[in-house]
Short mmCIF file of C-alpha atoms in Angstrom, two decimals:
data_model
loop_
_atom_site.label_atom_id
_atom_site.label_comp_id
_atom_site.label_asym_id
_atom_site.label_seq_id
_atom_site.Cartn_x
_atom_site.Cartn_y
_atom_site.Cartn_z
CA UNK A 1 -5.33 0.19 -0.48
CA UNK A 2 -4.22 0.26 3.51
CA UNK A 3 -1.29 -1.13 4.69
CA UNK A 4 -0.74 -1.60 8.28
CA UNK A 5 2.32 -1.66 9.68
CA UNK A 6 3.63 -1.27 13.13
CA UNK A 7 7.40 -1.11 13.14
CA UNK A 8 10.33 0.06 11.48
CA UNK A 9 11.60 -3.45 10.93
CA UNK A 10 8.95 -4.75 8.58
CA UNK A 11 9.74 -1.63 6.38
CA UNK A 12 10.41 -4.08 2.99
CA UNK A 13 6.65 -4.49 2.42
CA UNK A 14 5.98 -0.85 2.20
CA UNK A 15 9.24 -0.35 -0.33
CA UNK A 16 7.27 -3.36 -2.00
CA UNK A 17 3.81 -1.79 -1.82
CA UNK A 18 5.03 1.68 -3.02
CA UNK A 19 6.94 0.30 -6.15
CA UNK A 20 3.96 -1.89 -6.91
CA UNK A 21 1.46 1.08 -6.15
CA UNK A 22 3.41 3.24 -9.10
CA UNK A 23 3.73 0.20 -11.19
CA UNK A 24 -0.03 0.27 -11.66
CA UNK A 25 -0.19 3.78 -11.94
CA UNK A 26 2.05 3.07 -15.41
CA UNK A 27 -0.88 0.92 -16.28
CA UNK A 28 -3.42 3.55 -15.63
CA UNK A 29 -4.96 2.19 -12.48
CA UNK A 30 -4.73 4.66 -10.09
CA UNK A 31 -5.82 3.68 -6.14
CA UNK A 32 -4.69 6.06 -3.13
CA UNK A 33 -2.42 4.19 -0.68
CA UNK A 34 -2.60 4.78 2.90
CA UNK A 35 -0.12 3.72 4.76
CA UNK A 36 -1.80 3.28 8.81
CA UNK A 37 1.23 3.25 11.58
CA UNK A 38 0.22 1.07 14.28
CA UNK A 39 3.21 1.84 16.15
CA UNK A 40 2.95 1.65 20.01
CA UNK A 41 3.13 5.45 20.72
CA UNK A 42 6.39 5.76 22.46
CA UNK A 43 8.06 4.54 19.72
CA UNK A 44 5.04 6.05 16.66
CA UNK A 45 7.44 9.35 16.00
CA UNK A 46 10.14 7.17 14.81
CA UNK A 47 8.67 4.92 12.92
CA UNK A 48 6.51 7.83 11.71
CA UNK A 49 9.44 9.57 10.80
CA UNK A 50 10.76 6.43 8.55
CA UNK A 51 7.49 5.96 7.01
CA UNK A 52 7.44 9.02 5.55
CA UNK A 53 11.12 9.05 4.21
CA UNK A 54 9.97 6.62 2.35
CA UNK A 55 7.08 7.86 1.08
CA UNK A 56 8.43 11.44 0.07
CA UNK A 57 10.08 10.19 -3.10
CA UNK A 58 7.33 8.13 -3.99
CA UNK A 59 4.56 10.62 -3.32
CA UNK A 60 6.39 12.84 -6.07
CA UNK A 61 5.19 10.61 -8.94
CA UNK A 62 1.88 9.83 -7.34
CA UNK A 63 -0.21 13.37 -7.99
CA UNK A 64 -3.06 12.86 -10.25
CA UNK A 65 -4.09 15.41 -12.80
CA UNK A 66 -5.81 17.39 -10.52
CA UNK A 67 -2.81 17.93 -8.44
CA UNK A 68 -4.17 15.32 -5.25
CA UNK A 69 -1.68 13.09 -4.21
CA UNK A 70 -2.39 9.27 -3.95
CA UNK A 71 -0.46 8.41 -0.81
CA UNK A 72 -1.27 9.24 2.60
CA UNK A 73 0.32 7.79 5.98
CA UNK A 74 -1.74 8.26 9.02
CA UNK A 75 -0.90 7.29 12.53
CA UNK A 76 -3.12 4.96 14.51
CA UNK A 77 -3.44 6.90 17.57
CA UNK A 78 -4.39 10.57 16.10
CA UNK A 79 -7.93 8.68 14.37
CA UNK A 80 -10.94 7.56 15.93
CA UNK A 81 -11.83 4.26 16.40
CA UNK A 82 -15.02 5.04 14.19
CA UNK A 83 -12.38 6.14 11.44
CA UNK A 84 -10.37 3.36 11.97
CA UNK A 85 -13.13 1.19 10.79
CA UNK A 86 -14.45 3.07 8.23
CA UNK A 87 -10.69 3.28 6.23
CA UNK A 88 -10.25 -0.67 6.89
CA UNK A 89 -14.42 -1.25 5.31
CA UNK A 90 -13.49 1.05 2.17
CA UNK A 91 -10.55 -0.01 1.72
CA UNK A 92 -10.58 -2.46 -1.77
CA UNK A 93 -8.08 -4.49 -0.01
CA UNK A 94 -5.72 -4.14 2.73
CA UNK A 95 -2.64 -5.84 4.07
CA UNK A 96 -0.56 -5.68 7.55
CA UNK A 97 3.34 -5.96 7.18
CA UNK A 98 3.89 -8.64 9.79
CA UNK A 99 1.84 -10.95 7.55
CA UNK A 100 5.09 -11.00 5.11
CA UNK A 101 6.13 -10.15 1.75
CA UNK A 102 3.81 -8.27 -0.35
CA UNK A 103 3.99 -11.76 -2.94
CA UNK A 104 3.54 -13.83 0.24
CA UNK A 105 0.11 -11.35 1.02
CA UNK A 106 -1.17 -11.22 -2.56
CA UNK A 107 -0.52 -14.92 -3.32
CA UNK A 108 -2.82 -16.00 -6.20
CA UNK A 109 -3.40 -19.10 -7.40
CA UNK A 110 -1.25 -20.00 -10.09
CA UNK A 111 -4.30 -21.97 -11.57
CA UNK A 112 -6.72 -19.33 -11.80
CA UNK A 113 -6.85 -17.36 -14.63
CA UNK A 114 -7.39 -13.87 -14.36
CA UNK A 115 -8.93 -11.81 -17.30
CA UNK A 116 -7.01 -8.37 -17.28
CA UNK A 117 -9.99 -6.37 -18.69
CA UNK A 118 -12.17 -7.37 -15.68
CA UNK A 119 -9.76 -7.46 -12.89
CA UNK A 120 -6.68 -5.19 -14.21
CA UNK A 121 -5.44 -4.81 -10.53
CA UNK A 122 -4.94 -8.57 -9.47
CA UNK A 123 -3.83 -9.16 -12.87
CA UNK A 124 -1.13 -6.49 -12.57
CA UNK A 125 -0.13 -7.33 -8.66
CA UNK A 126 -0.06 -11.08 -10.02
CA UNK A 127 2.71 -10.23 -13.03
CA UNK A 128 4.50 -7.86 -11.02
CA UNK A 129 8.36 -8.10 -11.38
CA UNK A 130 7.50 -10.82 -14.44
CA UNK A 131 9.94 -9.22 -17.08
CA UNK A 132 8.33 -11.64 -19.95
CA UNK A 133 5.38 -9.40 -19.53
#
Protein backbone atom coordinates (compact mmCIF):
# COMPACT_ATOMS: atom_id res chain seq x y z
CA UNK A 1 0.00 0.00 0.00
CA UNK A 2 1.31 3.86 -0.73
CA UNK A 3 -0.27 6.67 0.51
CA UNK A 4 0.57 10.01 -0.75
CA UNK A 5 0.21 12.80 1.09
CA UNK A 6 1.53 16.26 0.88
CA UNK A 7 0.62 18.26 3.95
CA UNK A 8 0.17 18.23 7.49
CA UNK A 9 -3.48 19.14 7.18
CA UNK A 10 -4.79 16.05 5.46
CA UNK A 11 -3.15 14.05 8.38
CA UNK A 12 -6.82 12.10 9.23
CA UNK A 13 -6.34 9.71 6.28
CA UNK A 14 -3.05 8.45 7.46
CA UNK A 15 -4.52 8.02 11.32
CA UNK A 16 -7.26 6.18 9.11
CA UNK A 17 -4.84 4.17 6.97
CA UNK A 18 -2.61 3.16 9.96
CA UNK A 19 -5.58 1.88 12.17
CA UNK A 20 -6.97 0.09 9.14
CA UNK A 21 -3.36 -1.20 8.15
CA UNK A 22 -3.18 -3.01 11.86
CA UNK A 23 -6.75 -3.96 11.64
CA UNK A 24 -5.82 -6.37 8.87
CA UNK A 25 -2.81 -7.38 10.41
CA UNK A 26 -5.43 -8.89 13.32
CA UNK A 27 -6.82 -10.75 10.39
CA UNK A 28 -3.55 -12.09 9.25
CA UNK A 29 -3.07 -10.06 6.13
CA UNK A 30 -0.03 -8.45 6.42
CA UNK A 31 0.97 -5.60 3.48
CA UNK A 32 3.91 -2.99 4.19
CA UNK A 33 2.60 0.60 4.17
CA UNK A 34 4.58 3.34 2.81
CA UNK A 35 3.68 6.40 3.55
CA UNK A 36 5.35 8.92 0.34
CA UNK A 37 5.56 12.82 1.60
CA UNK A 38 5.00 14.93 -1.28
CA UNK A 39 5.56 17.92 0.67
CA UNK A 40 6.98 20.98 -1.21
CA UNK A 41 10.53 20.91 0.31
CA UNK A 42 10.57 24.02 2.33
CA UNK A 43 7.96 22.91 4.26
CA UNK A 44 8.93 18.48 3.78
CA UNK A 45 10.89 18.57 7.42
CA UNK A 46 7.76 19.47 9.10
CA UNK A 47 5.45 17.57 7.71
CA UNK A 48 8.14 14.84 7.78
CA UNK A 49 8.47 15.32 11.25
CA UNK A 50 4.47 14.80 11.85
CA UNK A 51 4.38 11.87 9.67
CA UNK A 52 6.50 10.05 11.58
CA UNK A 53 4.97 10.90 15.09
CA UNK A 54 2.43 9.24 13.86
CA UNK A 55 3.83 6.41 12.63
CA UNK A 56 6.19 5.59 15.70
CA UNK A 57 3.38 4.11 17.77
CA UNK A 58 2.01 2.33 15.04
CA UNK A 59 5.23 0.90 13.66
CA UNK A 60 5.58 -0.82 17.23
CA UNK A 61 2.84 -3.38 16.48
CA UNK A 62 3.72 -3.68 12.83
CA UNK A 63 7.15 -6.03 12.99
CA UNK A 64 6.62 -9.30 11.43
CA UNK A 65 8.14 -12.45 12.78
CA UNK A 66 11.25 -11.89 11.35
CA UNK A 67 11.69 -8.68 13.12
CA UNK A 68 11.05 -6.27 9.57
CA UNK A 69 8.80 -3.66 10.14
CA UNK A 70 5.76 -3.07 7.78
CA UNK A 71 5.70 0.72 7.65
CA UNK A 72 7.99 2.92 5.95
CA UNK A 73 7.59 6.84 5.19
CA UNK A 74 9.78 8.14 2.50
CA UNK A 75 10.07 11.66 1.29
CA UNK A 76 9.43 12.57 -2.32
CA UNK A 77 12.42 14.53 -2.98
CA UNK A 78 15.33 12.09 -1.51
CA UNK A 79 13.98 9.15 -4.45
CA UNK A 80 14.46 9.04 -7.99
CA UNK A 81 12.01 9.60 -10.35
CA UNK A 82 12.73 5.92 -11.64
CA UNK A 83 11.87 4.87 -7.91
CA UNK A 84 9.08 6.92 -7.75
CA UNK A 85 7.49 4.90 -10.42
CA UNK A 86 8.50 1.72 -9.59
CA UNK A 87 6.84 2.05 -5.68
CA UNK A 88 3.52 3.60 -7.34
CA UNK A 89 3.56 0.19 -10.27
CA UNK A 90 4.08 -2.35 -7.21
CA UNK A 91 2.15 -0.94 -5.16
CA UNK A 92 -1.36 -3.35 -4.82
CA UNK A 93 -3.15 -0.16 -4.45
CA UNK A 94 -2.42 3.28 -3.54
CA UNK A 95 -4.26 6.36 -2.39
CA UNK A 96 -3.33 10.31 -2.11
CA UNK A 97 -4.82 12.14 1.03
CA UNK A 98 -6.30 15.11 -0.78
CA UNK A 99 -8.63 12.62 -2.51
CA UNK A 100 -10.54 12.37 1.06
CA UNK A 101 -11.41 9.99 3.65
CA UNK A 102 -9.94 6.66 3.50
CA UNK A 103 -14.06 5.31 3.17
CA UNK A 104 -14.49 8.09 0.59
CA UNK A 105 -11.06 6.41 -1.37
CA UNK A 106 -11.98 2.76 -0.85
CA UNK A 107 -15.70 3.20 -1.66
CA UNK A 108 -17.13 -0.18 -2.78
CA UNK A 109 -20.15 -0.86 -4.12
CA UNK A 110 -22.60 -1.75 -1.69
CA UNK A 111 -24.06 -4.21 -4.38
CA UNK A 112 -21.15 -6.21 -5.04
CA UNK A 113 -20.50 -8.99 -3.11
CA UNK A 114 -17.18 -9.75 -2.11
CA UNK A 115 -16.10 -13.39 -1.22
CA UNK A 116 -13.62 -13.02 1.82
CA UNK A 117 -11.59 -16.17 0.91
CA UNK A 118 -10.67 -14.66 -2.52
CA UNK A 119 -10.33 -11.06 -1.78
CA UNK A 120 -9.72 -10.95 2.22
CA UNK A 121 -8.30 -7.34 1.86
CA UNK A 122 -11.31 -5.46 0.16
CA UNK A 123 -13.48 -7.54 2.19
CA UNK A 124 -11.78 -6.38 5.39
CA UNK A 125 -11.26 -2.47 4.21
CA UNK A 126 -15.10 -2.81 3.17
CA UNK A 127 -16.32 -3.97 6.99
CA UNK A 128 -13.95 -1.82 8.64
CA UNK A 129 -15.39 -0.01 11.75
CA UNK A 130 -18.73 -2.45 11.13
CA UNK A 131 -19.06 -3.63 14.87
CA UNK A 132 -21.85 -6.38 13.71
CA UNK A 133 -18.89 -8.04 12.17
Amino acid sequence: MVLRIDSQKNKQVLQELLRAHQYCRKFGIISDLVILNEQAFSYAQETQNAINSLCETYRNYSIDSNGKRQIFTLKLDMISTKSFHTLLSSARFGLHAINGSLSEQLTINQYTEINPKIHPLNYLIKNFGNTTH
